[in-house]
Coordinates of C-alpha atoms and ligand atoms in Angstrom, one line a residue:
X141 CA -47.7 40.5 69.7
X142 CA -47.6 39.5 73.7
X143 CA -44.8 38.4 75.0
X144 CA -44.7 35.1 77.0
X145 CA -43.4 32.7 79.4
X146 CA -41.6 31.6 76.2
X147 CA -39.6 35.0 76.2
X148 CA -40.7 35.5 73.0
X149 CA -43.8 36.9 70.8
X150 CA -46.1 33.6 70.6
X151 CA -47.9 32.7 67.2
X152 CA -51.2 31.6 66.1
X153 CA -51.8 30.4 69.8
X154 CA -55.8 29.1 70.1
X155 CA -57.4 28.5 73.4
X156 CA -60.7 26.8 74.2
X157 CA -62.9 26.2 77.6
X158 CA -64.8 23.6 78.5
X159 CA -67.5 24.5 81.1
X160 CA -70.2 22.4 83.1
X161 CA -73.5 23.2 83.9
X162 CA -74.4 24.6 87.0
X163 CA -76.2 23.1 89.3
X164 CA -77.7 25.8 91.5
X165 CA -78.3 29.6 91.6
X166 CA -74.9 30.4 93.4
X167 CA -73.1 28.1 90.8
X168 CA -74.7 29.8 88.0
X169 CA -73.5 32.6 89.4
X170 CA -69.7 31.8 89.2
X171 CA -70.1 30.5 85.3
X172 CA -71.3 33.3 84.2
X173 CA -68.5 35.6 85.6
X174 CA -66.4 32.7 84.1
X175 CA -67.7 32.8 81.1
X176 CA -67.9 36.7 80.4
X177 CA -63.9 36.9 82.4
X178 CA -62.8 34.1 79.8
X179 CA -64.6 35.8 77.1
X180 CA -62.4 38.6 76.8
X181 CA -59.5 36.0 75.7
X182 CA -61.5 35.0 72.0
X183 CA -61.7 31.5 72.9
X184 CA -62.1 29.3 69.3
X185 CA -65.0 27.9 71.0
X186 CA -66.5 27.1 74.6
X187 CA -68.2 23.5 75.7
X188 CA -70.2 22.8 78.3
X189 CA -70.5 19.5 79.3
X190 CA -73.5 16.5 79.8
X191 CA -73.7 14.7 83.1
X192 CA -73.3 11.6 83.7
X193 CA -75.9 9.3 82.8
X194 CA -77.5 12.2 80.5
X195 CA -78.7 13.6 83.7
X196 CA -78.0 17.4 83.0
X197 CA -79.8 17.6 79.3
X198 CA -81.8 20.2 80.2
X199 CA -79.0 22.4 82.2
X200 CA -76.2 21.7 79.0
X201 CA -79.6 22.8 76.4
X202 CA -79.8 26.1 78.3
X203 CA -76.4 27.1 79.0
X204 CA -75.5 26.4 75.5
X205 CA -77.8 28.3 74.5
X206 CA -77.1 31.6 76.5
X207 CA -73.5 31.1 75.4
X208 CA -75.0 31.5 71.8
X209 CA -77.4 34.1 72.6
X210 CA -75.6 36.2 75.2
X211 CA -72.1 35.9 74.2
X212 CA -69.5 36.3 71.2
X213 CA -68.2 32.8 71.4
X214 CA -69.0 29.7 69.8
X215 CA -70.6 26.8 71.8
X216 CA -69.6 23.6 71.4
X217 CA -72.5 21.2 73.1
X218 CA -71.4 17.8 74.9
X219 CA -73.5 15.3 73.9
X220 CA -73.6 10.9 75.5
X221 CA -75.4 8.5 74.3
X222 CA -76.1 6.7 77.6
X223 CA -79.7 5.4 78.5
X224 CA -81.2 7.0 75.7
X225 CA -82.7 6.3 72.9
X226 CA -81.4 6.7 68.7
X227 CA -84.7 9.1 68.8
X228 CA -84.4 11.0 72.1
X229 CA -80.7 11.3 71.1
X230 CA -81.7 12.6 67.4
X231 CA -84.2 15.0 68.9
X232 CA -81.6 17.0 70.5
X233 CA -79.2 17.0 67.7
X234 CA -82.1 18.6 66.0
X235 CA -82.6 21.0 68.9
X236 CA -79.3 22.6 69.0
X237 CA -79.5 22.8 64.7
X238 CA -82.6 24.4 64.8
X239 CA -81.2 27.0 67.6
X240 CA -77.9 27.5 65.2
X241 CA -75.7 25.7 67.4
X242 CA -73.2 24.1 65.2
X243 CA -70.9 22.4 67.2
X244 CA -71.0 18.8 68.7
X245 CA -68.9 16.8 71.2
X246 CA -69.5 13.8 70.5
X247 CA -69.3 10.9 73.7
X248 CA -70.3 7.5 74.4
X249 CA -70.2 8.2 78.3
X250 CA -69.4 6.5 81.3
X251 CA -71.7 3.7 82.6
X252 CA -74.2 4.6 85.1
X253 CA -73.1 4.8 88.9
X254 CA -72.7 1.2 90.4
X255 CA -72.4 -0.5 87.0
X256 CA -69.3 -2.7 86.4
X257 CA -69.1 -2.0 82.2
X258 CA -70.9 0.0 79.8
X259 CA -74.0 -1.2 78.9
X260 CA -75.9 0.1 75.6
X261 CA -79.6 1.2 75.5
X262 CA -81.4 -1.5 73.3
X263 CA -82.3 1.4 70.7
X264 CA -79.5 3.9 71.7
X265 CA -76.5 4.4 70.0
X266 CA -74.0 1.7 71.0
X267 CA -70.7 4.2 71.3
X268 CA -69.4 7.0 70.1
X269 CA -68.8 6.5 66.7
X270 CA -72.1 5.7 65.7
X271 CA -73.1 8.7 67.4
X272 CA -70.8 10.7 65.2
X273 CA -72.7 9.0 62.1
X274 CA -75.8 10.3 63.4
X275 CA -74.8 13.8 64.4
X276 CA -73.3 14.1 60.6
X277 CA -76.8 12.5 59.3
X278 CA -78.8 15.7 60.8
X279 CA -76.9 18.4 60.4
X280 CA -73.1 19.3 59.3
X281 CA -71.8 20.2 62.8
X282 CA -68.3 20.6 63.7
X283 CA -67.9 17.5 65.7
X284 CA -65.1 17.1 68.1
X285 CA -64.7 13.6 70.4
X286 CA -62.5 12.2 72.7
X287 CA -59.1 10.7 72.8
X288 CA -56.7 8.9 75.2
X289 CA -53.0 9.8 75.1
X290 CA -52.5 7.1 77.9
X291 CA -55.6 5.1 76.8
X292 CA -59.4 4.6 77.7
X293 CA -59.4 2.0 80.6
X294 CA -62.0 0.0 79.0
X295 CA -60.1 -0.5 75.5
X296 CA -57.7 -4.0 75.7
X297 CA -54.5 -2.3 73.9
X298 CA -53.6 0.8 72.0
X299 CA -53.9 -0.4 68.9
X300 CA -58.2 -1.0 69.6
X301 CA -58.2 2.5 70.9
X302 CA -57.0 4.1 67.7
X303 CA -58.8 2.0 65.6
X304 CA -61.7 3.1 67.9
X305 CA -60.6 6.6 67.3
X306 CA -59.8 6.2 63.4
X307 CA -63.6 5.5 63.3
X308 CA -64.8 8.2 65.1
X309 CA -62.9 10.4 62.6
X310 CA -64.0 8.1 59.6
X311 CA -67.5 8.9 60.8
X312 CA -67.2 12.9 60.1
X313 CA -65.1 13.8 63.7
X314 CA -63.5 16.9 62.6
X315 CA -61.2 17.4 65.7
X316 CA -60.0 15.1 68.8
X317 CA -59.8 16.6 72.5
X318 CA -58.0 14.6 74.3
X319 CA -58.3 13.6 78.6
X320 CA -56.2 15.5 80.5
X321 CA -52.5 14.3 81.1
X322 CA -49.5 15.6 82.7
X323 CA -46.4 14.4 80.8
X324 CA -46.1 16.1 77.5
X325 CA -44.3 13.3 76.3
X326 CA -47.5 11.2 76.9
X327 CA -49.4 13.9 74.5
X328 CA -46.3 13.3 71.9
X329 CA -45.7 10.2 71.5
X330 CA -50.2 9.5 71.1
X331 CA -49.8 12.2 68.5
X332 CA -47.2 9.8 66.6
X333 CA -49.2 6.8 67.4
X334 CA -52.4 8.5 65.6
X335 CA -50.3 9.4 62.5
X336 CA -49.1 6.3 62.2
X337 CA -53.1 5.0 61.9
X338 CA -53.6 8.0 59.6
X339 CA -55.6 10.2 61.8
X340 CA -55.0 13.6 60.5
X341 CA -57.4 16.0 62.2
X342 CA -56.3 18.3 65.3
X343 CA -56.1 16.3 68.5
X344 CA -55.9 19.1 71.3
X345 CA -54.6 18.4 74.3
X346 CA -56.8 18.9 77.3
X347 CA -55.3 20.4 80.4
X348 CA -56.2 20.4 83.6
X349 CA -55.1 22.7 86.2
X350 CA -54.8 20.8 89.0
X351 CA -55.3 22.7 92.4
X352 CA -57.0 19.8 94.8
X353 CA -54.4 16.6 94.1
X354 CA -56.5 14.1 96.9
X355 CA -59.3 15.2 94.8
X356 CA -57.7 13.9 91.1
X357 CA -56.4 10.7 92.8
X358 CA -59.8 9.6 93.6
X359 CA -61.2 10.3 89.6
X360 CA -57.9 10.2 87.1
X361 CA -57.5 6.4 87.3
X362 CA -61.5 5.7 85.9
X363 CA -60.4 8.6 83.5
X364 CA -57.4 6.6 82.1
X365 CA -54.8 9.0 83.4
X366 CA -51.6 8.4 85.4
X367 CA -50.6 10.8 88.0
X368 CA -47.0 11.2 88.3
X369 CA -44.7 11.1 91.6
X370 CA -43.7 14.5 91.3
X371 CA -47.1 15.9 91.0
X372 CA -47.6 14.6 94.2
X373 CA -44.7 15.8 95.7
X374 CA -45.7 19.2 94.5
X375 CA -48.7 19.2 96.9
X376 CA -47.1 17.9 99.3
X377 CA -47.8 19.7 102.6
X378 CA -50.2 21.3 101.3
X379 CA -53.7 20.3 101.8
X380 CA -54.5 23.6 104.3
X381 CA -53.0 26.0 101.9
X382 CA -55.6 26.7 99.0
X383 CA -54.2 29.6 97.9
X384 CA -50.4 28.2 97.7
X385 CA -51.6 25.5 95.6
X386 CA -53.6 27.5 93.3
X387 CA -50.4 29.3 92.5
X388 CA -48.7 25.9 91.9
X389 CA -51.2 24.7 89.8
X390 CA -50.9 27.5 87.3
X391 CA -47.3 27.4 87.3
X392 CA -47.7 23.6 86.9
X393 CA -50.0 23.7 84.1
X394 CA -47.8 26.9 82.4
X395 CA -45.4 24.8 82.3
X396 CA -46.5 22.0 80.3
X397 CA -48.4 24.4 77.9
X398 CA -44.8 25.5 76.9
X399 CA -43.3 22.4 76.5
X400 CA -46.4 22.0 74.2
X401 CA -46.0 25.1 72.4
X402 CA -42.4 24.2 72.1
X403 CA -43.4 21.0 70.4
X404 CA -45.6 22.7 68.1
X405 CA -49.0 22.6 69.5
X406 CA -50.8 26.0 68.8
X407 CA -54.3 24.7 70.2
X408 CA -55.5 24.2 74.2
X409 CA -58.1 23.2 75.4
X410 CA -59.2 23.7 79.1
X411 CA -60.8 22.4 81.9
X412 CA -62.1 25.6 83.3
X413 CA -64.0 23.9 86.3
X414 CA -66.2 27.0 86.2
X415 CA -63.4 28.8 87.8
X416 CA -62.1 31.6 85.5
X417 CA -58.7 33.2 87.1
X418 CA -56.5 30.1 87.2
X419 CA -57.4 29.4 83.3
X420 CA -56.5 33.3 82.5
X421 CA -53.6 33.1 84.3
X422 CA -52.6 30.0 82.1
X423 CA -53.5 31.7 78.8
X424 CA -51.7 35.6 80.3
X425 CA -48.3 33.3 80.6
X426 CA -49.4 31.5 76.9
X427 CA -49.1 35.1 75.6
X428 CA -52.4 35.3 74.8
X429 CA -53.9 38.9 76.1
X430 CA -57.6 39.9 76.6
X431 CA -59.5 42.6 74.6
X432 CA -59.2 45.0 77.2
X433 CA -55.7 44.8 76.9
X434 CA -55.1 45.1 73.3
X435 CA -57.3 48.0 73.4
X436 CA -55.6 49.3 75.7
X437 CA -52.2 49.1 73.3
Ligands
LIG76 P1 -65.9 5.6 72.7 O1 -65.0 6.3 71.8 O2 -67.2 5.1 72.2 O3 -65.0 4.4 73.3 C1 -65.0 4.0 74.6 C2 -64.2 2.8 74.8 O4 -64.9 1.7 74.2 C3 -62.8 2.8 74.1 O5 -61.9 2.0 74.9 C4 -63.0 2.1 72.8 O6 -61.8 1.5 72.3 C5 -64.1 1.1 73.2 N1 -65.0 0.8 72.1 C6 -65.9 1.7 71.5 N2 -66.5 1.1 70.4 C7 -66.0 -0.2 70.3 C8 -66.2 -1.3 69.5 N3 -67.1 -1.2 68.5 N4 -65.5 -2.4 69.7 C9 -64.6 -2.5 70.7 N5 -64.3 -1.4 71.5 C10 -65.0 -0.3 71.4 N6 -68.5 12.1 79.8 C11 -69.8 12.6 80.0 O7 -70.6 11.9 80.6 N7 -70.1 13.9 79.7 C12 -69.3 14.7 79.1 O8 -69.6 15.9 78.8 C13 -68.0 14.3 78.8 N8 -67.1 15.1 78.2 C14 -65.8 14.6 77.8 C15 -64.9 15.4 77.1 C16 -63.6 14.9 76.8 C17 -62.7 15.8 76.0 C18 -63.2 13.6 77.2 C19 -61.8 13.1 76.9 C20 -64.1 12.8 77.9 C21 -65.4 13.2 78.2 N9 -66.3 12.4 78.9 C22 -67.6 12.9 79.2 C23 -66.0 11.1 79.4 C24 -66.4 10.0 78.4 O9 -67.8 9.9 78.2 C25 -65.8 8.7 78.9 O10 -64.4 8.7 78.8 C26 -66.4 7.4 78.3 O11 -66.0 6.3 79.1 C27 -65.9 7.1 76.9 O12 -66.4 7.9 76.0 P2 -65.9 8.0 74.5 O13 -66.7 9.0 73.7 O14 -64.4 8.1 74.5 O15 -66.3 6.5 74.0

């Protein structure tokens, strides 16, 4: 086995990559190296993500299913319910069945840009939840939705976003992802909160490498996620030096993957951003190696 940042062989270590849809040629360009560099690490399973306001159907649909078709890895397909219809919705459930894509992840969505609160279609699905109830009632996906170690802004306590989350789970969610976070002490003490509500399935942290910090300050608040001081002070001086605080990041996000590991996570999830080398980097340190390496043994 490889060693690791850990200084010792890791165990039963399981990565996964989330990916969005590109928007142009060039960017489609850049996933696919991505994807195929990433590849090599035998994710569990890769998902691309739905715009906001259901906006990039059409790019998620094909991406997801080159993934299937060109790759060895398991899609996972994002899926909202925002300003759609129970029937658009259910048509492309039955899409992704009928091209043997088996995994779902499941989302209510934000609200559209300029709204104040989230507002459900008349015939839609009303949140995430149902969704999951619907997904199960077409096909038996693997079905993975969100959770919030520091807490979806729009719930009014804790205790409403478990329950919210023990019914995503009681509706057939086999497996939580959570938003991304930067203490692991956040991560820990949400995964005692959910056993306490008897929520038993995997809840994976998220991580995200962070390598633009003015960028994350504008977005991590409407994501429900605090940015600590010292994170800041990391990137401090640094807004001409791209390359310095790519190299931060990783070391950054390494760094809270082992105090993970140490607390006995074995599953990560990441934010790829499209990029591929900052995410490889993270899962080298992890211990985990790429085919061409252990062939290479
Ligand atoms: P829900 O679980 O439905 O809940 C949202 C909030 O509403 C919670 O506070 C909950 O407590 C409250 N709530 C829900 N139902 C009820 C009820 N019946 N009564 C009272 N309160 C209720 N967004 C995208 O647009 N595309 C993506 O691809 C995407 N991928 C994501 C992947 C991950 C891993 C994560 C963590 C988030 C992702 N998001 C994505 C963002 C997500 O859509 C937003 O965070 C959205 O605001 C909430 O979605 P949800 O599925 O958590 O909603």
């Amino acid at each position: 086995r490889a060693k690791s940042l850990f200084a010792e062989p890791v165990k039963d270590v399981n990565v996964s990559f989330e990916f969005f849809p590109p928007k142009t040629e060039k960017m489609e360009e850049t996933l696919w190296s991505s994807i195929k560099t990433l590849e090599e690490l035998n994710p569990s399973f890769v998902s691309v993500t739905y715009g906001a306001g259901g906006g990039t159907r059409e790019r998620t649909h094909n991406t997801v299913k080159r993934i299937l078709d060109e790759t060895s890895m398991k899609p996972a397909a994002h899926l909202t319910c925002v300003s759609a219809t129970k029937a658009e919705v259910n048509a492309v459930i039955q899409d992704y069945w009928d091209a043997g894509v088996r995994s779902i992840v499941a989302l209510r969505g934000d609200p559209p840009e300029g709204a104040s609160h989230y507002q459900p279609h008349p015939d839609g699905y009303a949140n995430a939840a149902e969704l999951v109830s619907g997904i199960r009632s077409i096909g038996d996906f693997d079905i993975s939705v969100a959770a919030y170690p520091e807490i979806h802004p729009d719930s009014p306590s804790l205790a409403a976003d478990l329950d919210n989350l023990k019914r995503k789970i009681d509706a057939g969610a086999t497996r939580a992802i959570t938003q991304f976070f930067f203490e692991a002490d956040s991560y820990f003490r949400f995964l005692d909160h959910c056993q306490s509500y008897g929520i038993n399935v995997p809840i994976v942290p998220g991580i995200l490498p962070v390598t633009n910090f003015a960028s994350l300050k504008g977005f991590a608040g409407a994501c429900g996620s605090s940015i600590p001081q010292w994170l800041g002070d990391m990137f401090e001086g640094l807004d001409d030096r791209p390359q310095t605080r790519t190299l931060v990041a990783a070391s950054i996000a390494a760094e809270m993957c082992r105090r993970l590991y140490i607390g006995g996570v074995r599953d990560f999830h990441f934010y790829t951003l499209n990029r591929a080398e900052l995410t490889y980097a993270i899962c080298h340190m992890l211990g985990i190696r790429g085919t061409a390496a252990e062939s290479a043994l």
